[in-house]
Phi, psi and omega in degrees: 000135168260125190230130172213134178236122192278004179197161194246337178310100183318311190261029174274126157324142160243165176220141183245151171228139192243122157265115185244120186258121190264157176278161178284341174258023182246007199286336198279314175304331196282316180293325177297314200293332181293328188283333193259339185274324187296329174310305185289328171287324171306331178281336182293127175302127180090016169286130166259313178194156172241148188212135184240136174238116161308151155289124181284130182311148185059350196261326199191151181252000201271120163256140199232126171231117186256121185238135198253110178246172183264001171190150195292324185308294181297345176275326176279342182297313177305303197302313183279005172318161196263293203313301179296328170307303187299306174323306175297335173297306178311324197255349176329294172306334183295324177310136166266336177221158180302180162299086183256136195206137193232142184249134202239156150242172162077200192275003195291353183277010178281329169237152175320123171302146167312336184269353182262171196267046187214149173301129191235143163312154145283156187253028146289343189268318196290308186298312187291325181292321186267335187294307186292359180240350193261317190288324177287325179313296181295334170282314178288308210285319180301330191290340184253330172277349179285317172297319186302293180324317180296309175286344172290342195084007167303136188279153186286079202241091183324320182292307177319305169310306170297338171297309189301305183299305196292320168314307191281357169283325185277335178292299197296314181305316193281316189271315190251303188277310182296315177301300180308317200269309207287323178284341192280303175276006180312337171303284193296312177312320177270010198244000000 
């Protein structure tokens, strides 16, 4: 097992990116195992969300599981828990390599980390993909949010409206758009 960390602050939110490279005939068994581990993970203290990035047929046999926790301490508690240790033993025969994970903070969970043993997109594709989302959001979100703030009687203070607009953009990027967008364009992203 590989454990690495990007930040030492124990109270800072954290994401673990787990990669499992499977034997080519073991995908169905792995999908069944995911049904067992996901509900247990979701009950862990500090759990925020979980995303599964499935392999692209013909390109890779690697699953990437992204799990976010509210603090690094809760993430560490999950990684070291008896529940996880017990559950991770079952799929070991399905893996080409072991259970590889990397702990990250920030926005890197949108893409596979360079330290993980998984295919990662080249930086210019990450740049284009992120830019292609940010640009229309920066144009469109203010057109919706600023009039709503005015309708609610919020005074037209630029730093305040910028605070709300950027909060909405980051929320949309993290929770709505990027998880779906990266799945949609994963064939191009990883080619």
